[in-house]
Coordinates of C-alpha atoms and ligand atoms in Angstrom, one line a residue:
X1 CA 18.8 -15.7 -7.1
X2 CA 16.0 -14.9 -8.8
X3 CA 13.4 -15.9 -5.9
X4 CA 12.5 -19.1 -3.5
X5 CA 10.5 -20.9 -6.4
X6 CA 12.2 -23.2 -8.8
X7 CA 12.1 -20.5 -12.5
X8 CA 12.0 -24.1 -14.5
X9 CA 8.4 -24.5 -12.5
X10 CA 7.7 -20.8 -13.9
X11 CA 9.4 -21.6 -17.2
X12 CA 7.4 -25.1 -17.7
X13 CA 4.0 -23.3 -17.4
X14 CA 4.6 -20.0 -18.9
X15 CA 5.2 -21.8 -21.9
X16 CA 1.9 -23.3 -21.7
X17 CA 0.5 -20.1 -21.6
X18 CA 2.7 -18.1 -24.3
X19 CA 1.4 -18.4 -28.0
X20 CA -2.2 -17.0 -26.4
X21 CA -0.8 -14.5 -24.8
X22 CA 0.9 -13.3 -27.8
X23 CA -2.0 -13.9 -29.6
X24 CA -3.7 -11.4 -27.7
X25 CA -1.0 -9.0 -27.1
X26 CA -0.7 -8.7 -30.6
X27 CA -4.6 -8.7 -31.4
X28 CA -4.5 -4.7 -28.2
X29 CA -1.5 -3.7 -29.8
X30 CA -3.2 -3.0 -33.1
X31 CA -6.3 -1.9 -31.9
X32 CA -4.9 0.2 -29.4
X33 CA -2.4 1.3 -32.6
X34 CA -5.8 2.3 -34.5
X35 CA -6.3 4.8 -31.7
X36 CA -2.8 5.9 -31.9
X37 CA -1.8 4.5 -28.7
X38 CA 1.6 2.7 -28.6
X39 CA 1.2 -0.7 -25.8
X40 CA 4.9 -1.0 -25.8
X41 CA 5.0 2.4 -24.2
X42 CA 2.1 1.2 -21.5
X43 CA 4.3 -1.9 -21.6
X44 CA 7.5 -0.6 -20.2
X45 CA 5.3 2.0 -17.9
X46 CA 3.9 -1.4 -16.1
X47 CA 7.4 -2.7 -16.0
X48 CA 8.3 -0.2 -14.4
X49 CA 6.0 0.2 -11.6
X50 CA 6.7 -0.8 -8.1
X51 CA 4.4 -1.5 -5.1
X52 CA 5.1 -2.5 -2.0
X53 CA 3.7 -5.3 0.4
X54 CA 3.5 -5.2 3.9
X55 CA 4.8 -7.3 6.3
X56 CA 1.7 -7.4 8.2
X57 CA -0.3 -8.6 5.4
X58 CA 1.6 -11.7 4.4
X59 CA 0.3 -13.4 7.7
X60 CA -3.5 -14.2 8.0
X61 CA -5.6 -11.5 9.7
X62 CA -8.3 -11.1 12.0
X63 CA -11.4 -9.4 13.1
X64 CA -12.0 -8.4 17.3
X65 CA -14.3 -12.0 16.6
X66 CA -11.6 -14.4 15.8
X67 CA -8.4 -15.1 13.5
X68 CA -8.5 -18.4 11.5
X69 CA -5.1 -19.8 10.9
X70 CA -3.9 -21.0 7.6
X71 CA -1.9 -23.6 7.9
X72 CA 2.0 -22.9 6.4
X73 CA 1.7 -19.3 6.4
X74 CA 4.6 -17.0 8.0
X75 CA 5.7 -16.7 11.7
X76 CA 9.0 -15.2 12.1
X77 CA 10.2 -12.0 9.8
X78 CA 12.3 -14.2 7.7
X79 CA 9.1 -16.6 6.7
X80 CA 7.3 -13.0 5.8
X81 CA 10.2 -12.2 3.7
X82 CA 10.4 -15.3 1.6
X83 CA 6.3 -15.0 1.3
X84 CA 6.8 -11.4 -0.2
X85 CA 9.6 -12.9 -2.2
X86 CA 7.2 -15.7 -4.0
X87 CA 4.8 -12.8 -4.5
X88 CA 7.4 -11.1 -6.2
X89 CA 8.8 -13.6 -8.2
X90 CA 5.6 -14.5 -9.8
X91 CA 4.2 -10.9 -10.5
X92 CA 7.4 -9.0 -10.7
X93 CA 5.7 -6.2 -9.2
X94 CA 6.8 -5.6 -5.6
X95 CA 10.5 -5.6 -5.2
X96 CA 9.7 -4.1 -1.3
X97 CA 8.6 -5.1 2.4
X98 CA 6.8 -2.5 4.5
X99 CA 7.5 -4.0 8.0
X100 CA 5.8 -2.7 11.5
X101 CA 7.8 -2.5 14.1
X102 CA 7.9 -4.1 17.1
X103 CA 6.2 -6.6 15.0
X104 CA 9.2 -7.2 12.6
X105 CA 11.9 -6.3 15.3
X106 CA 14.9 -8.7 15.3
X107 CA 17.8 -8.9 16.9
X108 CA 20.1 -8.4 14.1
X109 CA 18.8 -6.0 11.1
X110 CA 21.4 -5.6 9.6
X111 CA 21.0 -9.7 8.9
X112 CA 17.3 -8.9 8.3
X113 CA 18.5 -6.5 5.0
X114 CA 20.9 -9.1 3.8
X115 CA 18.5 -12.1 4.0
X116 CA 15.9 -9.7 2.2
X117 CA 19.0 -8.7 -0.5
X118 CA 19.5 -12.4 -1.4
X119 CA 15.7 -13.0 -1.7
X120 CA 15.8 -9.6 -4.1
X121 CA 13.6 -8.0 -1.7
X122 CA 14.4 -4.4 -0.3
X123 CA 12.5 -2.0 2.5
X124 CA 9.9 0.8 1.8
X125 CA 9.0 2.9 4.4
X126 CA 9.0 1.2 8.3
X127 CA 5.8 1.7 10.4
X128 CA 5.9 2.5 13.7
X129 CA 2.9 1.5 16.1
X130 CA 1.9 3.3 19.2
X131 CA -1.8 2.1 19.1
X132 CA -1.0 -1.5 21.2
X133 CA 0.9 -1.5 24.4
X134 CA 3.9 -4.2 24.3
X135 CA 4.0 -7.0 26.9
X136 CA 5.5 -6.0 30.0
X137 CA 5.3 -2.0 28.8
X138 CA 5.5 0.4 32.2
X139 CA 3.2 2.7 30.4
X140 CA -0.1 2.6 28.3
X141 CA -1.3 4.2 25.5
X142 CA -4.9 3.5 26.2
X143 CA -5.5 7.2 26.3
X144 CA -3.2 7.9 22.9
X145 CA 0.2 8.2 22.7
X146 CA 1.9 11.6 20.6
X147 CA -0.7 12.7 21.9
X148 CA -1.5 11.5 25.7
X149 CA -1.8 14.3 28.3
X150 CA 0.9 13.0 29.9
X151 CA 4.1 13.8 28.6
X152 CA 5.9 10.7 29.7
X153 CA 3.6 8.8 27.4
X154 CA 4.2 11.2 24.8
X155 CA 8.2 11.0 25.1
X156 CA 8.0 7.1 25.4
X157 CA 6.2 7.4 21.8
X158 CA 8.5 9.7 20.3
X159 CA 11.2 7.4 21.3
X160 CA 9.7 4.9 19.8
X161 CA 9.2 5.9 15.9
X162 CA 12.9 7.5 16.1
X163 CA 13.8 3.9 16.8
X164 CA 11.6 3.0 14.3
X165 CA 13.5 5.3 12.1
X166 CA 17.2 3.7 13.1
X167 CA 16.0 0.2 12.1
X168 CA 14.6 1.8 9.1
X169 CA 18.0 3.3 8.3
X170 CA 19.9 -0.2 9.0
X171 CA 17.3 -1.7 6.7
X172 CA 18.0 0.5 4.1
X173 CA 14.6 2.5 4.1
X174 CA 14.0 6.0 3.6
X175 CA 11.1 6.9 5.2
X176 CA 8.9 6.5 8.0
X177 CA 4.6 5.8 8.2
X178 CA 3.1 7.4 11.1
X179 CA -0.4 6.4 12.1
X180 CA -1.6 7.0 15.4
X181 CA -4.8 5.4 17.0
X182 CA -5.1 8.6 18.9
X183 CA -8.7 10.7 19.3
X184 CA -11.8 10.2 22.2
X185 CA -14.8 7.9 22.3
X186 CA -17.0 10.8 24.0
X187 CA -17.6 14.8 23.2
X188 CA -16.2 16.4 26.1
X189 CA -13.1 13.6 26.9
X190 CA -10.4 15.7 25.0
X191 CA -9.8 19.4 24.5
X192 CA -9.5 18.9 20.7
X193 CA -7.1 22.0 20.1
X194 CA -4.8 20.8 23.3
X195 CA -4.8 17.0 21.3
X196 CA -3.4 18.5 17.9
X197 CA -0.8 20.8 19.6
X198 CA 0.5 17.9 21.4
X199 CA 0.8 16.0 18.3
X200 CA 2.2 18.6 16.3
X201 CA 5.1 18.9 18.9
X202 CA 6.0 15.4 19.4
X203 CA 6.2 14.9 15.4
X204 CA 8.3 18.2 15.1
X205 CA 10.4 15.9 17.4
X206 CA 10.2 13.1 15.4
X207 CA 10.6 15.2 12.3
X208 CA 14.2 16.6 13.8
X209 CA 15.5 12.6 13.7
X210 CA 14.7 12.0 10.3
X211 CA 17.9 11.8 8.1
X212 CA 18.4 14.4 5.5
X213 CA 17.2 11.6 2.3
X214 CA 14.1 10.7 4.5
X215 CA 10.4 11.3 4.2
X216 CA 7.7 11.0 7.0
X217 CA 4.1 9.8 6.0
X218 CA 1.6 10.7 8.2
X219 CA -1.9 8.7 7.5
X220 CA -5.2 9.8 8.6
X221 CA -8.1 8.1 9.0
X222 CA -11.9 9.3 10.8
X223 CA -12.1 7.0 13.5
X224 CA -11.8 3.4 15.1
X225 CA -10.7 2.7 17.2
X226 CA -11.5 6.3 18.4
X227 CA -15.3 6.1 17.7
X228 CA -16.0 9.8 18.6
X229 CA -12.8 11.9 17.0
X230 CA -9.6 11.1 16.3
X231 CA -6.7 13.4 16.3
X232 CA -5.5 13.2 12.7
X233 CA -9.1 12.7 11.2
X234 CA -9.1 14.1 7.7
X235 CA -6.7 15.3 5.1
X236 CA -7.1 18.7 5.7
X237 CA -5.9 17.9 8.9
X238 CA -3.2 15.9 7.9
X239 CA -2.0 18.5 5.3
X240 CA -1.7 21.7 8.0
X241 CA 0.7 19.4 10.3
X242 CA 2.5 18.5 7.3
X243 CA 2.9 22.3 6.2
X244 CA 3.5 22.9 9.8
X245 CA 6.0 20.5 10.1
X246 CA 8.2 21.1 7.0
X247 CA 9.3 19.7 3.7
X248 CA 10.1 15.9 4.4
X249 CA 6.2 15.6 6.4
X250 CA 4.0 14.3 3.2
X251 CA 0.5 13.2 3.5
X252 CA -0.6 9.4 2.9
X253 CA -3.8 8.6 2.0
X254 CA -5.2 4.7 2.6
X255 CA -7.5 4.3 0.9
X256 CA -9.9 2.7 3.4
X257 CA -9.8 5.9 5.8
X258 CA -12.4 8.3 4.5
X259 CA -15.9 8.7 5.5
X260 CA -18.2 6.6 2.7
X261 CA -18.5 8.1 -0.6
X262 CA -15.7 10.5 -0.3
X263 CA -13.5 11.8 -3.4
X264 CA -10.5 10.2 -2.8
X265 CA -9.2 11.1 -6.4
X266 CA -10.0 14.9 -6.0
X267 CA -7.8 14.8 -2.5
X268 CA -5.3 13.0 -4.7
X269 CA -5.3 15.8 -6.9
X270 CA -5.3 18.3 -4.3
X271 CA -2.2 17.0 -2.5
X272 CA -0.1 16.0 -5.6
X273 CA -0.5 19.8 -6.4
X274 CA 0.6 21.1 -3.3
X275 CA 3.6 19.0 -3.5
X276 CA 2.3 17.1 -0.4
X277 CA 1.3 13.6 -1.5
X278 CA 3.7 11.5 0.4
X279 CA 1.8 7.9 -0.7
X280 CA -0.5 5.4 -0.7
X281 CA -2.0 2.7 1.3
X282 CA -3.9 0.6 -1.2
X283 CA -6.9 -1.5 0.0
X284 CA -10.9 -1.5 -0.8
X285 CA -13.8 -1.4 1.6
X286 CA -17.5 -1.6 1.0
X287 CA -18.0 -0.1 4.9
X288 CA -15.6 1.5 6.6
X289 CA -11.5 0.6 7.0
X290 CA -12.1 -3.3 6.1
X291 CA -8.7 -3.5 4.7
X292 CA -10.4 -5.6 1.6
X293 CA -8.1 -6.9 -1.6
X294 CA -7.3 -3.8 -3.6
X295 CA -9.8 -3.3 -6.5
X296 CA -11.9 -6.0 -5.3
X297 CA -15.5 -3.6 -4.5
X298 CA -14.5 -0.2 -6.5
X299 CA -12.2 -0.8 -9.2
X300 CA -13.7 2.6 -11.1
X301 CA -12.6 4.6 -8.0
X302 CA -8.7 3.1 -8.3
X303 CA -8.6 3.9 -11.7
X304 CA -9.6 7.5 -11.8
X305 CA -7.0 7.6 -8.6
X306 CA -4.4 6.6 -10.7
X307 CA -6.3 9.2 -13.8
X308 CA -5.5 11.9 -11.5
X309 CA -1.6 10.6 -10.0
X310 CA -0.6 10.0 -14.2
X311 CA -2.3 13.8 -14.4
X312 CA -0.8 15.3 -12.2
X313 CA 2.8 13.2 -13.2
X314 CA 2.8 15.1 -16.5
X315 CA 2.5 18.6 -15.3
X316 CA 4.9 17.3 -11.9
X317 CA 7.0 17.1 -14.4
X318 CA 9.2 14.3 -12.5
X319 CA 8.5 16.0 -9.7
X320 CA 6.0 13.2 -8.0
X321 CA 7.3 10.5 -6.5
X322 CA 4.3 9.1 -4.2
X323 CA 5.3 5.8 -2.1
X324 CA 3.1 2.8 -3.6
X325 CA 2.0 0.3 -0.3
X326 CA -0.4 -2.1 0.4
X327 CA -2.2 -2.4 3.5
X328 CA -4.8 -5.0 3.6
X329 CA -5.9 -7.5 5.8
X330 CA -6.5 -10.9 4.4
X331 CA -8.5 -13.4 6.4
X332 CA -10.4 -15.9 4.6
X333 CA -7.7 -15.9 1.8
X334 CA -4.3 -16.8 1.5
X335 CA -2.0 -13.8 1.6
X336 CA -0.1 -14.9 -1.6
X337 CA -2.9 -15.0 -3.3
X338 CA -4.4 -11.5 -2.3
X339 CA -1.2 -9.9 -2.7
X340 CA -1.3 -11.0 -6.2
X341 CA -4.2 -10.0 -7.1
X342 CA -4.4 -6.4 -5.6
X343 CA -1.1 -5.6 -7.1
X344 CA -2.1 -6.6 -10.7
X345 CA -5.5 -4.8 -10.0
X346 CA -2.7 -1.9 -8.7
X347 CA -0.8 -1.9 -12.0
X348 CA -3.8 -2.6 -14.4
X349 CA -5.2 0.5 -13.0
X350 CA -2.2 2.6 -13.6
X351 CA -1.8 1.1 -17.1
X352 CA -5.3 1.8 -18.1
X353 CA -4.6 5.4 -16.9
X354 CA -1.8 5.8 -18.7
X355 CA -4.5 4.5 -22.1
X356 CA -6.5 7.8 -21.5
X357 CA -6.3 10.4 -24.5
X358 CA -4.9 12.9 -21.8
X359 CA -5.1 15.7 -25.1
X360 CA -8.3 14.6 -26.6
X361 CA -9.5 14.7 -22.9
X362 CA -8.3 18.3 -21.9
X363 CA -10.3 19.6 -25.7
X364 CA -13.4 18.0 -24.1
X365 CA -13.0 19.2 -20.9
X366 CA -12.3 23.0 -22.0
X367 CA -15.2 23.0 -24.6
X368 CA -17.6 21.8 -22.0
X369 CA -18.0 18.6 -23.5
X370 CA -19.6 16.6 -21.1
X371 CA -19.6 13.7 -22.7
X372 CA -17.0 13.3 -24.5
X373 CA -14.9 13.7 -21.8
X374 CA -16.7 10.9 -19.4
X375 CA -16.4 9.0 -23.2
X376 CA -12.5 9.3 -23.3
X377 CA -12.5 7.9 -19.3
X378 CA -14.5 5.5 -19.8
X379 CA -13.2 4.2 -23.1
X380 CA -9.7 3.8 -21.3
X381 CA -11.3 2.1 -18.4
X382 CA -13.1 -0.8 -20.3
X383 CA -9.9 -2.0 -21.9
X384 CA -8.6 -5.2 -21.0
X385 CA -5.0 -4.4 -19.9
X386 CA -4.2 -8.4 -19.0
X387 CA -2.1 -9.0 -22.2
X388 CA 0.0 -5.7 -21.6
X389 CA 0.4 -6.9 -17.5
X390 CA 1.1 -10.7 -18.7
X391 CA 3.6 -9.8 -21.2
X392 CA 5.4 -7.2 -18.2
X393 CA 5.5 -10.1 -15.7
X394 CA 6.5 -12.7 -18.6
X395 CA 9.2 -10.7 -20.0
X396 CA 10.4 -9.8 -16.5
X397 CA 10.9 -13.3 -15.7
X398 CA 7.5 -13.3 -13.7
X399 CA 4.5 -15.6 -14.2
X400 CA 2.1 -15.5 -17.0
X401 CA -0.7 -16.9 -14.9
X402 CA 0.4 -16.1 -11.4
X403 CA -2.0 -17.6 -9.4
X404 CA -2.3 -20.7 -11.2
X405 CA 1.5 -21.0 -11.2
X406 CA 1.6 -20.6 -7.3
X407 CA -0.9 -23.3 -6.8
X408 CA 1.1 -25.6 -9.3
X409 CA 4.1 -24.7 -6.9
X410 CA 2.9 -26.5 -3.9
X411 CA 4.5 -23.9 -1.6
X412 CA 1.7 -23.3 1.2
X413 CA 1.4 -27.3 1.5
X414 CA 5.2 -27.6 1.6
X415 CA 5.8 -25.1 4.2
X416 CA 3.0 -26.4 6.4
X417 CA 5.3 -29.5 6.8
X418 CA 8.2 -26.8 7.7
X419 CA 6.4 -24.0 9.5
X420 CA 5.1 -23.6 13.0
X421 CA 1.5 -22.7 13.6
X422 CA 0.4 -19.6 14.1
X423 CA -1.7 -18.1 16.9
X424 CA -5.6 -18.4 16.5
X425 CA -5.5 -15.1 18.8
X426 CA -8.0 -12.6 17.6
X427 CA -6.4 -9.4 16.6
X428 CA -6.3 -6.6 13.9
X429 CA -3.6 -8.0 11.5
Ligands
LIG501 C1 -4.3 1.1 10.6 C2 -3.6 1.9 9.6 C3 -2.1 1.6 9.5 C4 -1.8 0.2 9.8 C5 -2.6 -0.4 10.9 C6 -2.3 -1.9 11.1 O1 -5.7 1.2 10.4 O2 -4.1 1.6 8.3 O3 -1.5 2.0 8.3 O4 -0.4 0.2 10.2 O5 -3.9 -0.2 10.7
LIG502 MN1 -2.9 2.1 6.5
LIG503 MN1 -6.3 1.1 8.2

């Protein structure tokens, strides 16, 4: 099955579409060729290149105001799953689900993986959350949880993500996401040493149940809901539990968790050195963790991220293997549509990385050639990649013009005759 939409609808308006995209294809490839560049290289790189969606995303989101429904989109695991398989089928550029459990808990995952097989979706890493107590929950994590004072908290926590780590296993993932909501609203409410040795014991615990092939991500982020500290605030932080805590404990950095204006391309660099970049959680803010589309306020900073991961590839020397994910929040849009979007502004960063004179660059950069250097970057950055992502997705069976395509579909009107409504609750996702 090649995805939920009929490929005839694809087909029909790719065809539309095809003798100007070859027209320009053909128009980059020689000027691109001038510079001695080859686009079919850049080409099969894009093809190549995988990001995942979460689960929590495909829904509408919310702020603490309000949520605003949209009519048609998912309620139940399986409607997320055929969502993410649309956004698949049209940009051929995220074959996997990121699901949050107890969000995307079932009954039956084993049913889940198959239903996902047969929609050509498979898992990336499962997230656990300890930040929200459940309904009916004897305990509360209102004063953290792998981290609570209390070690009953702490053990109900730990139990938790290793069941999060058996689903994950049934689904067929290899690794887990650990973010914690953990930290203090006022100096003086937690002894900050006593808060990271706590946590640093109950992940060595979680650590111990991961499955030889696994990885744990751990994320960081500076605060909220903690408003004062939180636990895991920074990726220094986050890198001495991960030394602590061995080999499979990789750091992953989203991008909406750093204090304004920090270099997230240098920590890139820092941690793909150090053979601890576990990943990423792409999203953009313009104020602190808005969970925006991908690419929509900063598309310069994405870009030299993805300067720095095709850097450091090279010298990895297949040695890198960072987990692609999105996590945004899309409210006023529909989910589809951002998902879209941020992965081809995900990919056409990558490819315009990969456009960089990586040799001309290092000359510049060991003469001292200021300019020339910020030239080469630039230069790569201002090139418009569409015909080399249009020809991936079109070649791949994918939509030219995605977007359009999914609006010619009909498939939010159609399943707002077949869906229930969702809740208007306010909420974070
Ligand atoms: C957090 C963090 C986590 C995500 C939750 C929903 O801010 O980014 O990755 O699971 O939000
Ligand atoms: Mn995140
Ligand atoms: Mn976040």
């Amino acid at each position: 099955m090649t995805g939920p939409l009929p490929q005839d609808l694809i087909d029909r308006e790719n065809a539309q579409r095809l003798g100007a995209l070859e027209d320009d294809y053909a128009s980059l490839e020689r000027a691109l060729a001038r510079r001695g560049r080859s686009i079919d290289k850049v080409k099969d790189a894009v093809k190549a290149f995988a990001v995942a969606v979460p689960t929590w995303g495909l829904g509408i989101g919310g702020t603490r105001f309000a949520k605003f429904p949209l009519p048609g989109e998912p309620i139940t695991p399986h409607d997320k799953l055929e969502d993410a398989a649309v956004v698949h089928q049209l940009g051929r550029a995220t074959p996997t689900v990121s699901p949050h459990f107890p969000w995307d808990k079932v009954a039956d995952p084993a049913a889940l993986r198959e239903a996902a097989g047969e929609l050509g979706l498979g898992f990336d890493a499962v997230n656990s959350n300890t930040f929200q107590d459940q309904p009916n929950q004897s305990w509360s994590y209102k004063f953290g949880s792998l981290t609570h004072t209390e070690k009953a908290v702490r053990d109900r926590a730990i139990e938790h993500n290793v069941d999060c780590i058996d689903l994950g296993v049934a689904l067929g993932s290899k690794a887990i996401t650990v973010w914690i909501a953990d930290g203090s609203n006022f100096p003086g409410q937690q002894n900050m040493t006593a808060a990271f040795d706590r946590y640093l014991d109950s992940m060595s615990q979680i650590y111990a149940a991961l499955p030889a092939d696994w990885r744990m991500f751990m994320e960081h982020k500076l605060y909220e809901p903690a408003f004062y500290s939180t636990v895991i605030s920074d990726w220094g932080t986050n890198l001495l539990a991960a030394q602590q805590l061995g080999p499979k404990a990789k750091c992953l950095v989203d991008l909406g968790h750093h204090a304004p204006n920090t270099n997230i391309e240098q920590i890139v660099a820092r941690l793909a050195r150090f053979g601890k970049l576990g990943g990423f959680h792409f999203n953009d803010s313009k104020y602190g963790d808005d969970d925006l589309d991908t690419g929509s306020i900063n598309p310069h900073q994405l870009f030299l991220i993805f300067n720095e991961l095709v850097e450091a590839a090279a010298r990895a020397d297949g040695d890198l293997d960072p987990a692609y994910m999105i996590d945004q929040s899309h409210n006023v849009t529909d989910p589809i549509e951002s998902l879209l979007l941020s992965a081809a502004a995900i990919v056409g960063s990558y490819a315009k990385a990969l456009l960089v004179d990586r040799e001309a660059l290092t000359q510049h950069q060991d003469a001292n050639d200021v300019v020339m250097a910020f030239s080469d970057l630039r230069r790569a950055y201002e090139i418009d990649v569409a015909p080399i992502l249009g020809m991936a997705r079109y070649e791949l069976g994918g939509a030219i013009e995605p977007i359009e395509t999914y609006r010619r579909s009909q498939w939010r009107p159609r399943k707002a005759q077949e869906r229930g409504r969702a809740s208007g609750a306010a909420g974070i996702v």
